[in-house]
Amino acid sequence: MLKLKGLYVITDEKLTPYEKILEMVEEALNGGACVVQLRDKTNSDNFLLPYGFLLKELCEKYNAYFIVNDRVDLAMKLDAHGVHIGKEDADISEVKEKLKNKIIGVSCYGDIKKAKNMESLGACYVAFGSFYYSPTKPQAEIVDKSIIIEAKKILSIPVCVIGGLNVERAKELLNLGADIVAVVSDIWTASSIRERAKEYKNLFT
């Protein structure tokens, strides 16, 4: 079984502009990120392909996983290590069929029953959140932290937490049992991405 644990960074069209994305992601990897997710809701697959290949190469250089958000076909073209699907995205059974032996993560927001169901259908990890107000997803509902404790009692796959995290908040959620912390704004807006990533990495040691 996959033992995902650590800092999971997610790209953002505004916060990681494409002229700087490789340099910024390498800083995060250098600081200890173990998963990088390419998340882009606007550009075409063709636009993203060259960046995706370079990001995957970077991740492999640092022994990290490269995940594509939502876009199963793009993940296939890139031979990414996995895909992350949310509420409006592809059906997990179809995804498993297309991406055999790849990492599949599923957003479960605040729904513990969905998480259990996704585990039974083959999800490799589930994500809960938003736990705090998130500048990248301001409309997201806030999820009660007790869901982490509940999830750890009934799930055998890793639990990822997301939404408005900083180092202190991440520490609190890890103490409740979370395995992976997914971060967007707090990493990419830091004065030193590498040093901020190190702070998160140190929470796991």
PDB file of C-alpha atoms in Angstrom:
ATOM      1  CA  MET A   1       0.000   0.000   0.000  1.00  0.00           C
ATOM      2  CA  LEU A   2       1.151   3.501  -0.876  1.00  0.00           C
ATOM      3  CA  LYS A   3       2.582   5.334   2.127  1.00  0.00           C
ATOM      4  CA  LEU A   4       2.140   8.977   1.203  1.00  0.00           C
ATOM      5  CA  LYS A   5       3.278  11.342   3.914  1.00  0.00           C
ATOM      6  CA  GLY A   6       4.580  14.892   3.854  1.00  0.00           C
ATOM      7  CA  LEU A   7       4.213  18.207   2.079  1.00  0.00           C
ATOM      8  CA  TYR A   8       2.017  18.313  -1.030  1.00  0.00           C
ATOM      9  CA  VAL A   9       2.267  21.529  -3.061  1.00  0.00           C
ATOM     10  CA  ILE A  10      -0.319  22.597  -5.627  1.00  0.00           C
ATOM     11  CA  THR A  11       0.375  24.978  -8.486  1.00  0.00           C
ATOM     12  CA  ASP A  12      -1.898  27.912  -9.239  1.00  0.00           C
ATOM     13  CA  GLU A  13      -2.259  29.904 -12.467  1.00  0.00           C
ATOM     14  CA  LYS A  14      -1.796  33.228 -10.658  1.00  0.00           C
ATOM     15  CA  LEU A  15       0.642  32.291  -7.891  1.00  0.00           C
ATOM     16  CA  THR A  16       2.923  30.107 -10.025  1.00  0.00           C
ATOM     17  CA  PRO A  17       2.978  31.919 -13.405  1.00  0.00           C
ATOM     18  CA  TYR A  18       4.312  29.726 -16.196  1.00  0.00           C
ATOM     19  CA  GLU A  19       7.417  31.831 -16.801  1.00  0.00           C
ATOM     20  CA  LYS A  20       8.453  31.054 -13.198  1.00  0.00           C
ATOM     21  CA  ILE A  21       6.712  27.744 -12.437  1.00  0.00           C
ATOM     22  CA  LEU A  22       9.723  25.441 -12.871  1.00  0.00           C
ATOM     23  CA  GLU A  23      11.980  27.586 -10.724  1.00  0.00           C
ATOM     24  CA  MET A  24       9.293  27.912  -8.007  1.00  0.00           C
ATOM     25  CA  VAL A  25       8.443  24.209  -7.959  1.00  0.00           C
ATOM     26  CA  GLU A  26      12.122  23.283  -7.783  1.00  0.00           C
ATOM     27  CA  GLU A  27      12.487  25.549  -4.740  1.00  0.00           C
ATOM     28  CA  ALA A  28       9.612  23.697  -3.047  1.00  0.00           C
ATOM     29  CA  LEU A  29      11.094  20.299  -3.951  1.00  0.00           C
ATOM     30  CA  ASN A  30      14.484  21.424  -2.714  1.00  0.00           C
ATOM     31  CA  GLY A  31      12.865  22.341   0.596  1.00  0.00           C
ATOM     32  CA  GLY A  32      11.257  18.925   0.946  1.00  0.00           C
ATOM     33  CA  ALA A  33       7.919  18.769  -0.910  1.00  0.00           C
ATOM     34  CA  CYS A  34       7.135  15.138  -1.728  1.00  0.00           C
ATOM     35  CA  VAL A  35       4.160  15.659  -4.058  1.00  0.00           C
ATOM     36  CA  VAL A  36       3.548  18.328  -6.713  1.00  0.00           C
ATOM     37  CA  GLN A  37       0.123  18.765  -8.255  1.00  0.00           C
ATOM     38  CA  LEU A  38      -0.339  20.647 -11.520  1.00  0.00           C
ATOM     39  CA  ARG A  39      -3.681  22.416 -11.144  1.00  0.00           C
ATOM     40  CA  ASP A  40      -4.907  24.620 -13.983  1.00  0.00           C
ATOM     41  CA  LYS A  41      -8.573  25.251 -14.669  1.00  0.00           C
ATOM     42  CA  THR A  42      -8.173  27.467 -17.741  1.00  0.00           C
ATOM     43  CA  ASN A  43      -5.367  26.562 -20.156  1.00  0.00           C
ATOM     44  CA  SER A  44      -5.588  23.795 -22.751  1.00  0.00           C
ATOM     45  CA  ASP A  45      -3.937  20.387 -22.458  1.00  0.00           C
ATOM     46  CA  ASN A  46      -1.708  21.317 -25.404  1.00  0.00           C
ATOM     47  CA  PHE A  47      -0.509  24.433 -23.581  1.00  0.00           C
ATOM     48  CA  LEU A  48       0.164  22.444 -20.406  1.00  0.00           C
ATOM     49  CA  LEU A  49       1.917  19.443 -21.982  1.00  0.00           C
ATOM     50  CA  PRO A  50       5.464  20.905 -22.230  1.00  0.00           C
ATOM     51  CA  TYR A  51       5.262  22.273 -18.675  1.00  0.00           C
ATOM     52  CA  GLY A  52       3.888  18.959 -17.442  1.00  0.00           C
ATOM     53  CA  PHE A  53       6.776  16.963 -18.910  1.00  0.00           C
ATOM     54  CA  LEU A  54       9.312  19.318 -17.314  1.00  0.00           C
ATOM     55  CA  LEU A  55       7.526  19.266 -13.946  1.00  0.00           C
ATOM     56  CA  LYS A  56       7.418  15.460 -13.962  1.00  0.00           C
ATOM     57  CA  GLU A  57      11.140  15.369 -14.751  1.00  0.00           C
ATOM     58  CA  LEU A  58      11.813  17.763 -11.847  1.00  0.00           C
ATOM     59  CA  CYS A  59       9.732  15.651  -9.460  1.00  0.00           C
ATOM     60  CA  GLU A  60      11.616  12.513 -10.429  1.00  0.00           C
ATOM     61  CA  LYS A  61      14.926  14.286  -9.871  1.00  0.00           C
ATOM     62  CA  TYR A  62      13.819  14.879  -6.252  1.00  0.00           C
ATOM     63  CA  ASN A  63      12.089  11.479  -5.802  1.00  0.00           C
ATOM     64  CA  ALA A  64       8.707  13.195  -5.537  1.00  0.00           C
ATOM     65  CA  TYR A  65       5.338  12.335  -7.077  1.00  0.00           C
ATOM     66  CA  PHE A  66       3.844  14.375  -9.936  1.00  0.00           C
ATOM     67  CA  ILE A  67       0.031  14.530  -9.901  1.00  0.00           C
ATOM     68  CA  VAL A  68      -2.349  16.179 -12.381  1.00  0.00           C
ATOM     69  CA  ASN A  69      -5.544  17.781 -11.107  1.00  0.00           C
ATOM     70  CA  ASP A  70      -8.805  16.720 -12.788  1.00  0.00           C
ATOM     71  CA  ARG A  71      -7.477  16.073 -16.284  1.00  0.00           C
ATOM     72  CA  VAL A  72      -7.256  12.330 -16.736  1.00  0.00           C
ATOM     73  CA  ASP A  73      -6.346  12.531 -20.430  1.00  0.00           C
ATOM     74  CA  LEU A  74      -3.534  14.988 -19.705  1.00  0.00           C
ATOM     75  CA  ALA A  75      -2.258  12.711 -16.918  1.00  0.00           C
ATOM     76  CA  MET A  76      -2.205   9.841 -19.428  1.00  0.00           C
ATOM     77  CA  LYS A  77      -0.334  11.885 -22.062  1.00  0.00           C
ATOM     78  CA  LEU A  78       2.249  12.925 -19.471  1.00  0.00           C
ATOM     79  CA  ASP A  79       2.460   9.465 -17.904  1.00  0.00           C
ATOM     80  CA  ALA A  80       2.060  11.354 -14.621  1.00  0.00           C
ATOM     81  CA  HIS A  81       2.404   9.435 -11.363  1.00  0.00           C
ATOM     82  CA  GLY A  82      -1.272  10.054 -10.678  1.00  0.00           C
ATOM     83  CA  VAL A  83      -4.366  12.203 -10.829  1.00  0.00           C
ATOM     84  CA  HIS A  84      -6.503  14.021  -8.281  1.00  0.00           C
ATOM     85  CA  ILE A  85     -10.259  14.183  -8.826  1.00  0.00           C
ATOM     86  CA  GLY A  86     -12.898  16.358  -7.181  1.00  0.00           C
ATOM     87  CA  LYS A  87     -16.659  16.749  -6.999  1.00  0.00           C
ATOM     88  CA  GLU A  88     -17.277  17.593 -10.650  1.00  0.00           C
ATOM     89  CA  ASP A  89     -14.573  15.381 -12.125  1.00  0.00           C
ATOM     90  CA  ALA A  90     -14.359  11.914 -13.626  1.00  0.00           C
ATOM     91  CA  ASP A  91     -15.795   8.748 -12.090  1.00  0.00           C
ATOM     92  CA  ILE A  92     -13.143   6.882 -10.085  1.00  0.00           C
ATOM     93  CA  SER A  93     -13.876   3.523 -11.752  1.00  0.00           C
ATOM     94  CA  GLU A  94     -13.251   5.058 -15.190  1.00  0.00           C
ATOM     95  CA  VAL A  95     -10.114   6.766 -13.905  1.00  0.00           C
ATOM     96  CA  LYS A  96      -8.751   3.482 -12.521  1.00  0.00           C
ATOM     97  CA  GLU A  97      -9.418   1.816 -15.855  1.00  0.00           C
ATOM     98  CA  LYS A  98      -7.493   4.511 -17.736  1.00  0.00           C
ATOM     99  CA  LEU A  99      -4.695   5.003 -15.199  1.00  0.00           C
ATOM    100  CA  LYS A 100      -3.771   1.519 -14.096  1.00  0.00           C
ATOM    101  CA  ASN A 101      -1.263   1.346 -11.221  1.00  0.00           C
ATOM    102  CA  LYS A 102      -1.257   5.128 -10.783  1.00  0.00           C
ATOM    103  CA  ILE A 103      -1.963   7.232  -7.698  1.00  0.00           C
ATOM    104  CA  ILE A 104      -5.603   8.354  -7.497  1.00  0.00           C
ATOM    105  CA  GLY A 105      -6.544  10.992  -4.948  1.00  0.00           C
ATOM    106  CA  VAL A 106     -10.090  12.147  -4.294  1.00  0.00           C
ATOM    107  CA  SER A 107     -11.427  15.329  -2.687  1.00  0.00           C
ATOM    108  CA  CYS A 108     -14.025  14.405  -0.059  1.00  0.00           C
ATOM    109  CA  TYR A 109     -14.480  17.902   1.463  1.00  0.00           C
ATOM    110  CA  GLY A 110     -16.287  17.072   4.734  1.00  0.00           C
ATOM    111  CA  ASP A 111     -17.870  13.783   3.691  1.00  0.00           C
ATOM    112  CA  ILE A 112     -16.562  10.794   5.626  1.00  0.00           C
ATOM    113  CA  LYS A 113     -18.967   8.353   3.918  1.00  0.00           C
ATOM    114  CA  LYS A 114     -17.705   9.426   0.511  1.00  0.00           C
ATOM    115  CA  ALA A 115     -14.126   8.902   1.723  1.00  0.00           C
ATOM    116  CA  LYS A 116     -14.900   5.335   2.844  1.00  0.00           C
ATOM    117  CA  ASN A 117     -16.648   4.660  -0.459  1.00  0.00           C
ATOM    118  CA  MET A 118     -13.733   6.087  -2.466  1.00  0.00           C
ATOM    119  CA  GLU A 119     -11.303   3.892  -0.514  1.00  0.00           C
ATOM    120  CA  SER A 120     -13.406   0.823  -1.363  1.00  0.00           C
ATOM    121  CA  LEU A 121     -13.357   1.848  -5.051  1.00  0.00           C
ATOM    122  CA  GLY A 122      -9.581   2.120  -5.092  1.00  0.00           C
ATOM    123  CA  ALA A 123      -8.595   5.652  -4.079  1.00  0.00           C
ATOM    124  CA  CYS A 124      -4.963   5.836  -2.921  1.00  0.00           C
ATOM    125  CA  TYR A 125      -5.585   8.820  -0.634  1.00  0.00           C
ATOM    126  CA  VAL A 126      -8.470  11.147   0.239  1.00  0.00           C
ATOM    127  CA  ALA A 127      -8.391  14.885   0.900  1.00  0.00           C
ATOM    128  CA  PHE A 128     -10.549  16.788   3.378  1.00  0.00           C
ATOM    129  CA  GLY A 129     -11.016  20.551   3.639  1.00  0.00           C
ATOM    130  CA  SER A 130     -11.153  23.460   3.598  1.00  0.00           C
ATOM    131  CA  PHE A 131     -10.219  23.583   7.291  1.00  0.00           C
ATOM    132  CA  TYR A 132      -9.644  27.347   7.272  1.00  0.00           C
ATOM    133  CA  TYR A 133     -10.582  30.230   4.993  1.00  0.00           C
ATOM    134  CA  SER A 134      -8.686  29.663   1.749  1.00  0.00           C
ATOM    135  CA  PRO A 135      -7.613  32.606  -0.420  1.00  0.00           C
ATOM    136  CA  THR A 136      -7.442  30.308  -3.460  1.00  0.00           C
ATOM    137  CA  LYS A 137     -10.927  28.844  -2.851  1.00  0.00           C
ATOM    138  CA  PRO A 138     -12.796  31.577  -0.943  1.00  0.00           C
ATOM    139  CA  GLN A 139     -16.208  29.932  -1.468  1.00  0.00           C
ATOM    140  CA  ALA A 140     -15.153  26.632   0.107  1.00  0.00           C
ATOM    141  CA  GLU A 141     -17.115  25.470   3.126  1.00  0.00           C
ATOM    142  CA  ILE A 142     -15.160  25.120   6.352  1.00  0.00           C
ATOM    143  CA  VAL A 143     -14.828  21.518   7.552  1.00  0.00           C
ATOM    144  CA  ASP A 144     -14.695  20.543  11.234  1.00  0.00           C
ATOM    145  CA  LYS A 145     -11.264  19.283  12.314  1.00  0.00           C
ATOM    146  CA  SER A 146     -12.811  16.296  14.101  1.00  0.00           C
ATOM    147  CA  ILE A 147     -13.261  14.649  10.687  1.00  0.00           C
ATOM    148  CA  ILE A 148      -9.519  13.869  10.689  1.00  0.00           C
ATOM    149  CA  ILE A 149      -9.798  11.818  13.889  1.00  0.00           C
ATOM    150  CA  GLU A 150     -12.904  10.073  12.552  1.00  0.00           C
ATOM    151  CA  ALA A 151     -11.247   9.350   9.190  1.00  0.00           C
ATOM    152  CA  LYS A 152      -8.140   7.848  10.781  1.00  0.00           C
ATOM    153  CA  LYS A 153     -10.339   5.412  12.723  1.00  0.00           C
ATOM    154  CA  ILE A 154     -12.060   4.007   9.636  1.00  0.00           C
ATOM    155  CA  LEU A 155      -9.657   4.500   6.710  1.00  0.00           C
ATOM    156  CA  SER A 156      -6.460   2.632   5.931  1.00  0.00           C
ATOM    157  CA  ILE A 157      -5.360   5.015   3.137  1.00  0.00           C
ATOM    158  CA  PRO A 158      -3.548   8.314   3.811  1.00  0.00           C
ATOM    159  CA  VAL A 159      -5.540  11.398   4.795  1.00  0.00           C
ATOM    160  CA  CYS A 160      -4.636  14.698   3.142  1.00  0.00           C
ATOM    161  CA  VAL A 161      -5.710  18.052   4.601  1.00  0.00           C
ATOM    162  CA  ILE A 162      -6.113  21.281   2.653  1.00  0.00           C
ATOM    163  CA  GLY A 163      -7.474  24.796   2.893  1.00  0.00           C
ATOM    164  CA  GLY A 164      -5.923  27.961   4.261  1.00  0.00           C
ATOM    165  CA  LEU A 165      -2.981  26.169   5.853  1.00  0.00           C
ATOM    166  CA  ASN A 166       0.136  27.717   7.323  1.00  0.00           C
ATOM    167  CA  VAL A 167       2.832  25.935   9.313  1.00  0.00           C
ATOM    168  CA  GLU A 168       1.093  26.325  12.702  1.00  0.00           C
ATOM    169  CA  ARG A 169      -2.264  25.171  11.375  1.00  0.00           C
ATOM    170  CA  ALA A 170      -0.643  22.244   9.575  1.00  0.00           C
ATOM    171  CA  LYS A 171       1.016  21.192  12.839  1.00  0.00           C
ATOM    172  CA  GLU A 172      -2.355  21.165  14.589  1.00  0.00           C
ATOM    173  CA  LEU A 173      -3.940  19.003  11.861  1.00  0.00           C
ATOM    174  CA  LEU A 174      -0.975  16.610  11.824  1.00  0.00           C
ATOM    175  CA  ASN A 175      -1.360  16.208  15.582  1.00  0.00           C
ATOM    176  CA  LEU A 176      -4.952  15.097  14.906  1.00  0.00           C
ATOM    177  CA  GLY A 177      -3.627  12.361  12.608  1.00  0.00           C
ATOM    178  CA  ALA A 178      -3.346  13.847   9.094  1.00  0.00           C
ATOM    179  CA  ASP A 179      -0.710  12.229   6.858  1.00  0.00           C
ATOM    180  CA  ILE A 180      -0.315  14.814   4.094  1.00  0.00           C
ATOM    181  CA  VAL A 181      -0.638  18.608   4.126  1.00  0.00           C
ATOM    182  CA  ALA A 182      -1.577  20.261   0.833  1.00  0.00           C
ATOM    183  CA  VAL A 183      -0.539  23.891   0.512  1.00  0.00           C
ATOM    184  CA  VAL A 184      -1.013  26.565  -2.141  1.00  0.00           C
ATOM    185  CA  SER A 185      -0.810  30.218  -1.034  1.00  0.00           C
ATOM    186  CA  ASP A 186       1.433  29.842   2.005  1.00  0.00           C
ATOM    187  CA  ILE A 187       4.168  28.196  -0.079  1.00  0.00           C
ATOM    188  CA  TRP A 188       4.080  30.313  -3.218  1.00  0.00           C
ATOM    189  CA  THR A 189       3.769  33.690  -1.462  1.00  0.00           C
ATOM    190  CA  ALA A 190       6.628  32.998   0.986  1.00  0.00           C
ATOM    191  CA  SER A 191       9.730  35.200   0.745  1.00  0.00           C
ATOM    192  CA  SER A 192      11.715  31.941   0.451  1.00  0.00           C
ATOM    193  CA  ILE A 193       9.742  29.014  -0.978  1.00  0.00           C
ATOM    194  CA  ARG A 194      12.562  26.629  -0.101  1.00  0.00           C
ATOM    195  CA  GLU A 195      12.723  27.720   3.540  1.00  0.00           C
ATOM    196  CA  ARG A 196       8.930  27.604   3.923  1.00  0.00           C
ATOM    197  CA  ALA A 197       8.866  24.083   2.446  1.00  0.00           C
ATOM    198  CA  LYS A 198      11.578  23.093   4.946  1.00  0.00           C
ATOM    199  CA  GLU A 199       9.394  24.355   7.815  1.00  0.00           C
ATOM    200  CA  TYR A 200       6.612  22.041   6.668  1.00  0.00           C
ATOM    201  CA  LYS A 201       8.993  19.145   6.113  1.00  0.00           C
ATOM    202  CA  ASN A 202      10.288  19.547   9.674  1.00  0.00           C
ATOM    203  CA  LEU A 203       6.754  18.905  10.986  1.00  0.00           C
ATOM    204  CA  PHE A 204       7.112  15.317   9.765  1.00  0.00           C
ATOM    205  CA  THR A 205      10.487  14.570  11.373  1.00  0.00           C
TER     206      THR A 205
END
